[in-house]
Short mmCIF file of C-alpha atoms in Angstrom, two decimals:
data_model
loop_
_atom_site.label_atom_id
_atom_site.label_comp_id
_atom_site.label_asym_id
_atom_site.label_seq_id
_atom_site.Cartn_x
_atom_site.Cartn_y
_atom_site.Cartn_z
CA UNK A 19 -12.19 -27.29 -60.76
CA UNK A 20 -11.89 -25.72 -63.80
CA UNK A 21 -8.96 -22.58 -64.24
CA UNK A 22 -10.72 -19.31 -64.52
CA UNK A 23 -9.16 -16.39 -66.00
CA UNK A 24 -9.49 -13.32 -64.34
CA UNK A 25 -11.14 -10.59 -66.03
CA UNK A 26 -9.58 -7.25 -67.95
CA UNK A 27 -9.31 -5.17 -65.01
CA UNK A 28 -9.06 -6.72 -61.58
CA UNK A 29 -11.00 -4.07 -59.83
CA UNK A 30 -13.99 -5.11 -62.09
CA UNK A 31 -15.33 -8.92 -61.21
CA UNK A 32 -18.43 -9.72 -64.24
CA UNK A 33 -20.80 -12.73 -63.89
CA UNK A 34 -20.88 -13.08 -67.31
CA UNK A 35 -24.05 -13.03 -67.84
CA UNK A 36 -25.61 -12.73 -71.58
CA UNK A 37 -25.92 -9.41 -72.31
CA UNK A 38 -29.46 -7.80 -71.96
CA UNK A 39 -30.21 -5.40 -75.18
CA UNK A 40 -33.28 -4.05 -72.87
CA UNK A 41 -30.92 -2.98 -70.20
CA UNK A 42 -32.44 0.43 -69.11
CA UNK A 43 -29.94 2.88 -70.27
CA UNK A 44 -30.69 4.77 -66.77
CA UNK A 45 -28.19 2.52 -65.04
CA UNK A 46 -24.25 2.99 -65.35
CA UNK A 47 -23.82 -1.17 -65.06
CA UNK A 48 -25.15 -4.15 -66.86
CA UNK A 49 -27.75 -5.27 -64.61
CA UNK A 50 -30.38 -8.44 -64.99
CA UNK A 51 -34.25 -8.78 -65.08
CA UNK A 52 -34.68 -7.27 -61.56
CA UNK A 53 -31.99 -4.53 -62.27
CA UNK A 54 -29.50 -5.75 -60.50
CA UNK A 55 -26.25 -5.31 -61.28
CA UNK A 56 -24.16 -8.06 -63.22
CA UNK A 57 -20.76 -6.33 -62.54
CA UNK A 58 -19.02 -5.16 -59.35
CA UNK A 59 -16.80 -1.43 -60.51
CA UNK A 60 -14.61 -0.98 -56.69
CA UNK A 61 -13.63 2.33 -58.05
CA UNK A 62 -17.24 3.46 -59.40
CA UNK A 63 -19.51 5.73 -57.21
CA UNK A 64 -22.52 5.19 -59.77
CA UNK A 65 -26.16 5.68 -58.19
CA UNK A 66 -27.40 3.09 -57.22
CA UNK A 67 -25.45 -0.11 -57.22
CA UNK A 68 -22.12 1.15 -56.57
CA UNK A 69 -23.16 3.98 -54.43
CA UNK A 70 -25.14 1.63 -52.11
CA UNK A 71 -21.69 -0.82 -52.09
CA UNK A 72 -19.59 2.09 -50.60
CA UNK A 73 -21.76 3.17 -48.37
CA UNK A 74 -22.86 -0.01 -46.57
CA UNK A 75 -19.35 -1.26 -46.02
CA UNK A 76 -18.50 2.48 -44.57
CA UNK A 77 -21.36 2.27 -42.34
CA UNK A 78 -20.51 -1.13 -40.82
CA UNK A 79 -16.92 -0.36 -40.70
CA UNK A 80 -18.01 2.83 -38.46
CA UNK A 81 -19.73 0.76 -36.53
CA UNK A 82 -17.21 -1.60 -35.83
CA UNK A 83 -14.67 0.57 -34.65
CA UNK A 84 -17.08 1.73 -31.77
CA UNK A 85 -18.04 -1.26 -30.75
CA UNK A 86 -14.55 -2.61 -30.38
CA UNK A 87 -12.61 0.82 -29.49
CA UNK A 88 -12.69 -0.02 -25.98
CA UNK A 89 -10.83 -3.01 -26.46
CA UNK A 90 -7.06 -2.43 -27.29
CA UNK A 91 -7.89 0.55 -24.36
CA UNK A 92 -8.13 -2.14 -21.68
CA UNK A 93 -5.17 -1.91 -19.63
CA UNK A 94 -5.72 1.64 -19.57
CA UNK A 95 -9.66 1.99 -18.93
CA UNK A 96 -9.14 -1.25 -16.35
CA UNK A 97 -6.83 0.69 -14.24
CA UNK A 98 -9.49 3.89 -14.11
CA UNK A 99 -12.64 2.40 -13.41
CA UNK A 100 -10.70 -0.60 -11.13
CA UNK A 101 -12.47 -3.12 -13.68
CA UNK A 102 -12.10 -6.65 -12.56
CA UNK A 103 -11.63 -9.80 -14.83
CA UNK A 104 -14.74 -10.58 -14.65
CA UNK A 105 -15.77 -7.01 -15.52
CA UNK A 106 -13.78 -6.89 -18.76
CA UNK A 107 -15.38 -10.33 -19.50
CA UNK A 108 -19.00 -9.13 -18.78
CA UNK A 109 -18.23 -5.68 -20.99
CA UNK A 110 -17.22 -8.02 -23.52
CA UNK A 111 -19.85 -10.49 -23.63
CA UNK A 112 -22.40 -7.09 -23.72
CA UNK A 113 -20.74 -5.31 -26.58
CA UNK A 114 -21.38 -8.47 -28.86
CA UNK A 115 -24.71 -9.26 -27.07
CA UNK A 116 -27.17 -5.96 -27.68
CA UNK A 117 -26.90 -6.73 -31.92
CA UNK A 118 -28.81 -9.75 -31.10
CA UNK A 119 -32.02 -8.31 -30.45
CA UNK A 120 -30.89 -4.97 -32.94
CA UNK A 121 -29.72 -7.41 -35.61
CA UNK A 122 -33.22 -9.19 -35.95
CA UNK A 123 -35.19 -5.72 -35.54
CA UNK A 124 -32.94 -4.64 -38.54
CA UNK A 125 -33.78 -7.63 -40.70
CA UNK A 126 -37.76 -6.47 -39.90
CA UNK A 127 -37.02 -3.20 -41.00
CA UNK A 128 -35.25 -4.06 -43.98
CA UNK A 129 -38.05 -6.51 -45.41
CA UNK A 130 -40.98 -3.70 -44.59
CA UNK A 131 -38.98 -0.33 -44.81
CA UNK A 132 -35.99 -0.89 -46.49
CA UNK A 133 -32.38 -0.52 -46.13
CA UNK A 134 -31.45 2.82 -45.75
CA UNK A 135 -33.58 4.39 -43.10
CA UNK A 136 -32.44 1.24 -40.78
CA UNK A 137 -28.72 1.85 -41.82
CA UNK A 138 -28.44 5.68 -41.16
CA UNK A 139 -30.75 5.63 -38.04
CA UNK A 140 -28.41 3.35 -36.11
CA UNK A 141 -25.72 5.16 -36.66
CA UNK A 142 -27.13 8.40 -35.60
CA UNK A 143 -28.56 6.72 -32.54
CA UNK A 144 -25.25 5.51 -31.87
CA UNK A 145 -23.45 8.75 -32.14
CA UNK A 146 -24.83 9.84 -28.65
CA UNK A 147 -23.78 6.75 -26.96
CA UNK A 148 -20.02 6.39 -28.39
CA UNK A 149 -20.29 10.22 -26.62
CA UNK A 150 -21.17 9.22 -23.46
CA UNK A 151 -18.71 6.88 -22.73
CA UNK A 152 -16.36 10.06 -21.65
CA UNK A 153 -18.58 9.93 -18.43
CA UNK A 154 -18.29 6.67 -17.47
CA UNK A 155 -17.10 6.76 -13.76
CA UNK A 156 -17.79 2.39 -12.47
CA UNK A 157 -17.85 -0.79 -13.91
CA UNK A 158 -21.38 -0.84 -14.33
CA UNK A 159 -21.53 2.32 -16.44
CA UNK A 160 -18.54 0.52 -18.82
CA UNK A 161 -20.56 -2.40 -19.36
CA UNK A 162 -24.20 -0.59 -19.85
CA UNK A 163 -22.26 1.56 -22.24
CA UNK A 164 -20.74 -1.23 -24.58
CA UNK A 165 -24.25 -3.35 -24.25
CA UNK A 166 -25.46 0.04 -25.70
CA UNK A 167 -23.23 0.48 -28.93
CA UNK A 168 -22.87 -3.16 -29.64
CA UNK A 169 -26.59 -2.45 -30.88
CA UNK A 170 -25.20 -0.63 -33.87
CA UNK A 171 -23.55 -3.89 -35.52
CA UNK A 172 -26.91 -4.63 -36.85
CA UNK A 173 -25.57 -2.25 -39.62
CA UNK A 174 -24.34 -5.57 -40.83
CA UNK A 175 -27.86 -6.75 -41.67
CA UNK A 176 -28.91 -3.92 -43.36
CA UNK A 177 -25.49 -3.73 -45.47
CA UNK A 178 -25.91 -7.48 -46.49
CA UNK A 179 -29.87 -7.10 -47.38
CA UNK A 180 -28.76 -3.96 -49.00
CA UNK A 181 -26.32 -5.78 -51.62
CA UNK A 182 -28.77 -8.09 -51.86
CA UNK A 183 -30.90 -6.91 -54.00
CA UNK A 184 -28.41 -4.33 -55.62
CA UNK A 185 -26.28 -7.60 -57.21
CA UNK A 186 -27.15 -10.70 -59.45
CA UNK A 187 -26.99 -13.55 -57.84
CA UNK A 188 -23.91 -15.28 -59.90
CA UNK A 189 -21.23 -12.73 -58.01
CA UNK A 190 -23.21 -11.93 -54.74
CA UNK A 191 -20.78 -14.05 -52.64
CA UNK A 192 -18.01 -11.59 -53.38
CA UNK A 193 -20.48 -8.46 -53.27
CA UNK A 194 -21.08 -9.37 -49.73
CA UNK A 195 -17.89 -10.99 -48.60
CA UNK A 196 -16.54 -7.81 -50.02
CA UNK A 197 -18.80 -5.61 -47.82
CA UNK A 198 -18.56 -7.33 -44.85
CA UNK A 199 -15.14 -7.83 -44.81
CA UNK A 200 -14.25 -4.26 -45.61
CA UNK A 201 -16.79 -3.67 -42.83
CA UNK A 202 -15.47 -6.28 -40.37
CA UNK A 203 -12.13 -4.56 -40.71
CA UNK A 204 -12.89 -1.58 -38.72
CA UNK A 205 -12.41 -4.47 -35.80
CA UNK A 206 -8.61 -4.20 -36.69
CA UNK A 207 -8.51 -0.22 -38.00
CA UNK A 208 -9.72 0.23 -34.12
CA UNK A 209 -7.06 -1.85 -32.59
CA UNK A 210 -4.91 0.79 -34.16
CA UNK A 211 -6.90 4.03 -34.21
CA UNK A 212 -7.67 4.42 -30.45
CA UNK A 213 -3.77 3.26 -29.47
CA UNK A 214 -2.90 6.26 -31.88
CA UNK A 215 -5.56 8.86 -30.34
CA UNK A 216 -5.03 7.85 -27.19
CA UNK A 217 -0.97 8.73 -27.52
CA UNK A 218 -1.36 11.86 -29.51
CA UNK A 219 -3.95 13.32 -26.99
CA UNK A 220 -1.56 12.37 -23.87
CA UNK A 221 1.40 13.99 -26.01
CA UNK A 222 -1.16 16.86 -26.28
CA UNK A 223 -1.25 17.67 -22.61
CA UNK A 224 -3.81 15.40 -21.17
CA UNK A 225 -3.45 12.64 -18.34
CA UNK A 226 -3.71 9.22 -19.69
CA UNK A 227 -7.21 8.59 -17.53
CA UNK A 228 -8.42 11.85 -19.53
CA UNK A 229 -6.85 10.80 -22.67
CA UNK A 230 -9.10 7.35 -23.35
CA UNK A 231 -11.91 9.38 -22.43
CA UNK A 232 -11.42 11.67 -25.30
CA UNK A 233 -10.67 9.66 -27.55
CA UNK A 234 -14.18 8.18 -28.16
CA UNK A 235 -15.45 11.08 -29.40
CA UNK A 236 -14.18 10.38 -32.83
CA UNK A 237 -16.09 7.14 -33.15
CA UNK A 238 -19.44 9.69 -32.24
CA UNK A 239 -18.42 11.93 -34.69
CA UNK A 240 -17.67 8.98 -37.49
CA UNK A 241 -21.42 7.85 -36.98
CA UNK A 242 -23.35 11.31 -36.91
CA UNK A 243 -21.46 12.08 -40.75
CA UNK A 244 -21.94 8.61 -42.16
CA UNK A 245 -25.91 8.63 -40.65
CA UNK A 246 -26.20 11.66 -42.79
CA UNK A 247 -24.89 10.37 -45.59
CA UNK A 248 -26.69 7.22 -46.23
CA UNK A 249 -30.13 9.31 -45.39
CA UNK A 250 -29.25 11.52 -48.07
CA UNK A 251 -27.08 10.08 -50.75
CA UNK A 252 -28.27 6.19 -50.73
CA UNK A 253 -31.01 4.25 -52.76
CA UNK A 254 -33.40 1.29 -51.24
CA UNK A 255 -33.41 -0.57 -54.66
CA UNK A 256 -32.20 -0.09 -57.90
CA UNK A 257 -35.58 1.48 -58.91
CA UNK A 258 -35.74 3.79 -56.34
CA UNK A 259 -36.52 3.83 -52.48
CA UNK A 260 -38.87 1.30 -50.94
CA UNK A 261 -41.74 3.74 -49.56
CA UNK A 262 -41.85 5.56 -53.09
CA UNK A 263 -41.93 2.35 -54.98
CA UNK A 264 -45.07 1.28 -52.58
CA UNK A 265 -46.75 4.13 -53.19
CA UNK A 266 -46.64 3.98 -56.76
CA UNK A 267 -47.49 0.30 -56.72
CA UNK A 268 -44.63 -0.68 -58.41
CA UNK A 269 -43.76 -3.05 -55.16
CA UNK A 270 -45.82 -4.55 -52.80
CA UNK A 271 -46.29 -4.13 -49.32
CA UNK A 272 -45.42 -6.90 -47.86
CA UNK A 273 -46.97 -8.33 -44.00
CA UNK A 274 -44.51 -8.74 -40.42
CA UNK A 275 -46.72 -11.55 -39.51
CA UNK A 276 -45.60 -13.67 -43.26
CA UNK A 277 -42.04 -12.79 -43.49
CA UNK A 278 -41.69 -13.80 -39.69
CA UNK A 279 -43.37 -16.86 -40.50
CA UNK A 280 -41.29 -18.22 -43.68
CA UNK A 281 -37.94 -17.24 -42.17
CA UNK A 282 -38.77 -18.98 -38.71
CA UNK A 283 -40.03 -22.73 -40.22
CA UNK A 284 -37.08 -22.55 -42.67
CA UNK A 285 -34.51 -25.26 -41.23
CA UNK A 286 -32.00 -23.66 -43.07
CA UNK A 287 -32.42 -20.61 -40.93
CA UNK A 288 -31.42 -22.06 -37.89
CA UNK A 289 -28.34 -23.98 -38.89
CA UNK A 290 -26.46 -21.10 -40.45
CA UNK A 291 -27.42 -19.35 -37.08
CA UNK A 292 -25.46 -21.75 -35.09
CA UNK A 293 -22.52 -22.18 -38.18
CA UNK A 294 -22.09 -18.13 -38.15
CA UNK A 295 -22.36 -18.18 -34.70
CA UNK A 296 -18.80 -20.11 -34.41
CA UNK A 297 -17.66 -17.64 -37.71
CA UNK A 298 -18.50 -14.08 -37.11
CA UNK A 299 -19.05 -15.46 -33.63
CA UNK A 300 -15.50 -16.66 -32.83
CA UNK A 301 -13.98 -13.36 -34.81
CA UNK A 302 -16.40 -10.78 -32.69
CA UNK A 303 -14.97 -13.13 -29.39
CA UNK A 304 -10.98 -12.16 -30.71
CA UNK A 305 -11.47 -8.48 -30.51
CA UNK A 306 -12.37 -8.18 -27.24
CA UNK A 307 -9.47 -10.53 -26.20
CA UNK A 308 -6.68 -11.12 -28.42
CA UNK A 309 -4.77 -7.62 -27.73
CA UNK A 310 -4.78 -8.19 -24.42
CA UNK A 311 -4.06 -11.82 -24.75
CA UNK A 312 -0.39 -10.88 -26.75
CA UNK A 313 0.11 -7.53 -23.83
CA UNK A 314 -0.16 -10.29 -20.73
CA UNK A 315 1.27 -13.73 -21.91
CA UNK A 316 4.12 -12.18 -23.90
CA UNK A 317 4.57 -8.86 -21.61
CA UNK A 318 4.59 -6.58 -25.20
CA UNK A 319 4.14 -2.88 -25.06
CA UNK A 320 0.20 -1.72 -25.52
CA UNK A 321 1.07 -0.01 -28.73
CA UNK A 322 2.52 -3.37 -30.25
CA UNK A 323 -0.17 -5.57 -28.88
CA UNK A 324 -2.74 -3.42 -30.63
CA UNK A 325 -0.64 -3.91 -33.48
CA UNK A 326 -0.73 -7.63 -33.55
CA UNK A 327 -3.97 -7.87 -32.89
CA UNK A 328 -5.01 -5.61 -35.90
CA UNK A 329 -3.84 -7.66 -38.09
CA UNK A 330 -6.63 -10.30 -37.28
CA UNK A 331 -9.27 -7.58 -38.52
CA UNK A 332 -7.28 -6.14 -41.04
CA UNK A 333 -6.70 -9.54 -42.88
CA UNK A 334 -10.58 -9.07 -43.32
CA UNK A 335 -9.79 -6.76 -46.31
CA UNK A 336 -8.93 -9.62 -48.27
CA UNK A 337 -10.11 -13.01 -46.30
CA UNK A 338 -13.60 -12.36 -46.15
CA UNK A 339 -14.12 -11.16 -49.75
CA UNK A 340 -11.79 -14.24 -50.78
CA UNK A 341 -14.43 -16.79 -49.07
CA UNK A 342 -17.47 -15.04 -51.27
CA UNK A 343 -15.66 -15.27 -54.19
CA UNK A 344 -14.60 -18.92 -53.80
CA UNK A 345 -17.79 -19.65 -52.81
CA UNK A 346 -18.48 -17.79 -56.67
CA UNK A 347 -16.33 -19.73 -58.30
CA UNK A 348 -17.55 -23.01 -56.65
CA UNK A 349 -21.26 -22.40 -57.75
CA UNK A 350 -20.08 -21.73 -61.21
CA UNK A 351 -18.91 -25.56 -61.30
CA UNK A 352 -20.99 -27.32 -58.81
CA UNK A 353 -23.71 -24.92 -57.90
CA UNK A 354 -25.12 -24.40 -54.36
CA UNK A 355 -23.27 -27.69 -53.38
CA UNK A 356 -19.60 -26.17 -54.15
CA UNK A 357 -20.89 -23.39 -51.80
CA UNK A 358 -21.71 -25.43 -49.14
CA UNK A 359 -18.40 -27.79 -49.20
CA UNK A 360 -16.76 -23.99 -49.56
CA UNK A 361 -18.42 -23.17 -46.34
CA UNK A 362 -17.20 -26.08 -44.43
CA UNK A 363 -13.98 -26.38 -45.87
CA UNK A 364 -12.98 -22.89 -44.77
CA UNK A 365 -14.77 -22.73 -41.49
CA UNK A 366 -12.86 -25.82 -40.39
CA UNK A 367 -9.46 -24.87 -41.05
CA UNK A 368 -10.45 -21.63 -39.20
CA UNK A 369 -11.10 -23.82 -36.37
CA UNK A 370 -7.95 -25.84 -36.02
CA UNK A 371 -5.94 -22.77 -36.50
CA UNK A 372 -8.02 -21.20 -33.57
CA UNK A 373 -6.93 -24.54 -31.34
CA UNK A 374 -3.13 -23.78 -32.99
CA UNK A 375 -3.12 -20.21 -31.54
CA UNK A 376 -4.47 -20.87 -27.98
CA UNK A 377 -1.46 -24.25 -27.94
CA UNK A 378 1.46 -21.71 -29.08
CA UNK A 379 4.17 -21.11 -26.88
CA UNK A 380 5.92 -18.37 -28.87
CA UNK A 381 5.12 -14.90 -30.05
CA UNK A 382 5.75 -16.09 -33.74
CA UNK A 383 3.79 -19.32 -33.83
CA UNK A 384 1.04 -17.63 -32.08
CA UNK A 385 1.14 -14.41 -34.92
CA UNK A 386 1.51 -17.23 -37.39
CA UNK A 387 -1.64 -19.02 -35.53
CA UNK A 388 -3.92 -15.87 -35.12
CA UNK A 389 -3.40 -14.83 -39.22
CA UNK A 390 -4.30 -18.23 -40.41
CA UNK A 391 -7.44 -18.30 -38.34
CA UNK A 392 -8.38 -14.97 -38.97
CA UNK A 393 -8.58 -16.13 -42.62
CA UNK A 394 -10.44 -19.36 -41.82
CA UNK A 395 -12.81 -17.11 -39.99
CA UNK A 396 -13.53 -14.50 -42.36
CA UNK A 397 -13.76 -16.64 -45.20
CA UNK A 398 -16.48 -18.60 -43.69
CA UNK A 399 -18.21 -15.46 -43.03
CA UNK A 400 -18.08 -14.62 -46.87
CA UNK A 401 -19.10 -18.12 -47.78
CA UNK A 402 -22.21 -18.18 -45.37
CA UNK A 403 -23.38 -15.09 -47.04
CA UNK A 404 -22.84 -16.21 -50.25
CA UNK A 405 -25.56 -18.98 -49.34
CA UNK A 406 -27.63 -16.88 -47.49
CA UNK A 407 -29.29 -14.65 -50.15
CA UNK A 408 -30.49 -18.11 -51.67
CA UNK A 409 -32.61 -19.57 -48.56
CA UNK A 410 -35.64 -17.35 -48.99
CA UNK A 411 -36.57 -14.26 -51.03
CA UNK A 412 -39.66 -13.05 -49.52
CA UNK A 413 -38.10 -13.06 -46.04
CA UNK A 414 -34.51 -12.22 -46.66
CA UNK A 415 -34.00 -9.53 -44.17
CA UNK A 416 -34.88 -11.10 -41.11
CA UNK A 417 -33.00 -14.62 -42.41
CA UNK A 418 -30.44 -12.15 -42.76
CA UNK A 419 -30.68 -10.88 -39.36
CA UNK A 420 -31.19 -14.15 -37.44
CA UNK A 421 -27.93 -15.27 -38.81
CA UNK A 422 -26.21 -12.42 -38.14
CA UNK A 423 -27.20 -12.43 -34.42
CA UNK A 424 -26.75 -15.82 -34.32
CA UNK A 425 -23.03 -14.76 -34.59
CA UNK A 426 -23.55 -12.10 -31.96
CA UNK A 427 -24.73 -14.96 -30.09
CA UNK A 428 -22.15 -17.32 -30.58
CA UNK A 429 -19.57 -14.55 -29.48
CA UNK A 430 -21.08 -13.98 -26.45
CA UNK A 431 -21.49 -17.42 -25.48
CA UNK A 432 -17.63 -18.17 -26.43
CA UNK A 433 -16.87 -14.83 -24.24
CA UNK A 434 -19.07 -16.04 -21.26
CA UNK A 435 -17.66 -19.82 -21.32
CA UNK A 436 -14.32 -19.52 -22.17
CA UNK A 437 -13.17 -15.64 -21.52
CA UNK A 438 -15.31 -14.25 -18.31
CA UNK A 439 -13.92 -15.74 -14.92
CA UNK A 440 -10.68 -17.24 -13.73
CA UNK A 441 -11.77 -20.79 -14.87
CA UNK A 442 -9.74 -20.69 -18.15
CA UNK A 443 -6.86 -19.01 -19.26
CA UNK A 444 -7.26 -17.10 -22.46
CA UNK A 445 -4.79 -19.83 -23.96
CA UNK A 446 -6.88 -22.26 -22.73
CA UNK A 447 -10.00 -20.22 -23.55
CA UNK A 448 -8.75 -19.91 -27.70
CA UNK A 449 -8.10 -24.08 -27.83
CA UNK A 450 -11.37 -24.89 -26.51
CA UNK A 451 -13.15 -22.35 -28.41
CA UNK A 452 -11.47 -23.72 -31.75
CA UNK A 453 -13.03 -27.07 -30.65
CA UNK A 454 -16.50 -25.71 -30.54
CA UNK A 455 -15.93 -24.01 -34.07
CA UNK A 456 -14.96 -27.50 -35.65
CA UNK A 457 -17.84 -29.29 -34.00
CA UNK A 458 -20.52 -26.77 -35.02
CA UNK A 459 -19.54 -26.10 -38.60
CA UNK A 460 -20.92 -30.02 -39.20
CA UNK A 461 -24.43 -29.13 -39.49
CA UNK A 462 -23.34 -27.50 -42.45
CA UNK A 463 -23.78 -31.25 -44.38
CA UNK A 464 -27.69 -31.02 -43.12
CA UNK A 465 -28.40 -28.01 -45.06
CA UNK A 466 -30.40 -29.47 -48.25
CA UNK A 467 -32.46 -27.69 -51.62
CA UNK A 468 -34.47 -30.03 -53.26
CA UNK A 469 -33.36 -28.12 -56.40
CA UNK A 470 -29.74 -27.92 -55.88
CA UNK A 471 -28.76 -30.41 -53.31
CA UNK A 472 -26.72 -30.45 -50.50
CA UNK A 473 -22.77 -31.92 -49.80
CA UNK A 474 -23.41 -35.12 -50.19
CA UNK A 475 -27.06 -35.70 -51.91
CA UNK A 476 -27.68 -34.44 -55.76
CA UNK A 477 -31.03 -32.31 -56.00
CA UNK A 478 -34.27 -34.62 -55.99
CA UNK A 479 -35.50 -36.69 -58.91
CA UNK A 480 -39.14 -34.85 -58.85
CA UNK A 481 -39.32 -32.60 -61.49
CA UNK A 482 -41.94 -30.17 -59.75
CA UNK A 483 -38.87 -28.64 -57.43
CA UNK A 484 -37.70 -25.91 -59.42
CA UNK A 485 -36.12 -22.57 -58.23
CA UNK A 486 -39.84 -21.38 -59.22
CA UNK A 487 -41.59 -24.31 -57.09
CA UNK A 488 -39.35 -23.17 -53.94
CA UNK A 489 -39.07 -19.52 -53.71
CA UNK A 490 -43.08 -19.04 -55.06
CA UNK A 491 -43.97 -21.69 -52.30
CA UNK A 492 -43.39 -18.75 -50.13
CA UNK A 493 -46.49 -17.16 -51.05
CA UNK A 494 -50.15 -18.76 -50.78
CA UNK A 495 -52.48 -19.32 -53.47
CA UNK A 496 -54.20 -15.88 -53.09
CA UNK A 497 -51.57 -13.86 -53.04
CA UNK A 498 -50.24 -15.62 -56.05
CA UNK A 499 -53.56 -14.86 -57.69
CA UNK A 500 -52.65 -11.08 -56.64
CA UNK A 501 -49.43 -11.52 -59.01
CA UNK A 502 -47.25 -10.66 -55.26
CA UNK A 503 -45.17 -13.80 -55.99
CA UNK A 504 -43.46 -11.94 -59.41
CA UNK A 505 -40.71 -10.77 -57.61
CA UNK A 506 -39.70 -14.06 -56.14
CA UNK A 507 -40.28 -15.62 -59.37
CA UNK A 508 -37.91 -13.29 -61.52
CA UNK A 509 -35.45 -14.03 -58.75
CA UNK A 510 -35.76 -17.79 -59.26
CA UNK A 511 -34.79 -17.62 -62.99
CA UNK A 512 -31.66 -15.27 -61.85
CA UNK A 513 -30.95 -18.57 -59.98
CA UNK A 514 -30.34 -21.22 -62.25
CA UNK A 515 -26.77 -20.69 -62.22
CA UNK A 516 -27.36 -22.62 -58.84
CA UNK A 517 -27.25 -25.47 -60.57
CA UNK A 518 -23.92 -25.64 -61.77
CA UNK A 519 -22.28 -26.60 -65.27
CA UNK A 520 -23.46 -30.09 -65.05
CA UNK A 521 -26.97 -28.83 -65.96
CA UNK A 522 -27.37 -26.64 -68.38
CA UNK A 523 -30.66 -24.68 -68.68
CA UNK A 524 -31.78 -21.89 -70.99
CA UNK A 525 -33.63 -18.76 -69.27
CA UNK A 526 -37.28 -18.88 -69.18
CA UNK A 527 -38.12 -16.26 -71.78
CA UNK A 528 -40.12 -13.13 -69.09
CA UNK A 529 -43.01 -13.30 -71.08
CA UNK A 530 -43.41 -17.30 -70.80
CA UNK A 531 -43.03 -17.21 -66.90
CA UNK A 532 -45.76 -19.32 -65.44
CA UNK A 533 -48.16 -17.05 -63.74
CA UNK A 534 -48.70 -19.60 -60.97
CA UNK A 535 -46.39 -22.39 -59.25
#
């Protein structure tokens, strides 16, 4: 792969698209024909692109904190509520199972109503659920609350959808990887935050069984604050909020039946459902078991086990953005085929290191294996959402939701198979989870785009298979006569970079873009 010179600022990554002399002055960042930003400036909070960027990852970060807030406190909670190993395992399954459904709903909400409302409302609704855990008195109540708070992880879908509508396709891997990774980082921060809050509250005079309950009020308040911020400060699309644009006739209202149809009949949707189940899925599962694993297996203190476990989630700060950035770099040279190879490599390596973690008998080796495993799994998550925006333009939200739900399904499945009950020790469960991750990454080889190719096969030789043909095929002839497919044609024009450097093609002038494909 050719060496890529870094841009002047390490915090400003450009898609290197040609300058557009017609760029509207109202945007602080250079944009393409869809008004999607062509650069990412981390320290900017400019409306609409960078403000949406920061609101999306912070909201997802908050939901990760609350969903896994109980995990590092399990040694205390299990004594207070007399939880069995089965209860703890079922609670872990429940925490990641709830958002299987909420992520599907969020995908539809994003497509039809917009990501801003979806993200804000679910954060606000999650607040009372987080507060209510302080009043749990039984195993059944504990499992129920963890199930409900897990619904908040649907903010991942709004996060990835939002970024896909705000940033150009050449940098979408990096942008989605960064927002998703920094949000996932909440799973690591909560491993440090909750034991710290527990300790402070206990030192202040509370008993251990009271301190853990009070600690949950912090995630609850975070949900309320970020929900209001998203609602008041965010914007759905570069040109405004979806509802306002629809009222002005600038954006057409779509039908759920059509969005649903083109999501479920696209076989790539289901391949990525499985793939994400064993990248994000294993990460979700690990967040539930890793602190207890180190605590019990190596006889560590609760705080020490939490600190080690936190490194798994904290690696998201750079590992998931790296996966997205690697996907973008591979696409620059090899197009979509490079993105697919990148995904297979990093996800397979993650599975191999998971096997090593389960077979490590020393604390040092276990920590090294865990860190390498986390980097592989998280980079795979970033690489996955470097591809998802190209699967469908019309059903992007629902396909993002289905893929995200696959992560939760995989997390719940592995938790149920390997970490619930006494059939497997935690170490054996980790080993078999790694084996499944390696095996379930193989289907990426079957993902084929006729206009771009697949891992082992080149693009179709039939000249009709262009980007315009692929994305316009989601619209009927009647819909094309009404011009409803025009946004898809604009998107197709900006996706030609997925051919890679080996095929050079001049952009189609806007006034000559075909009306019907």
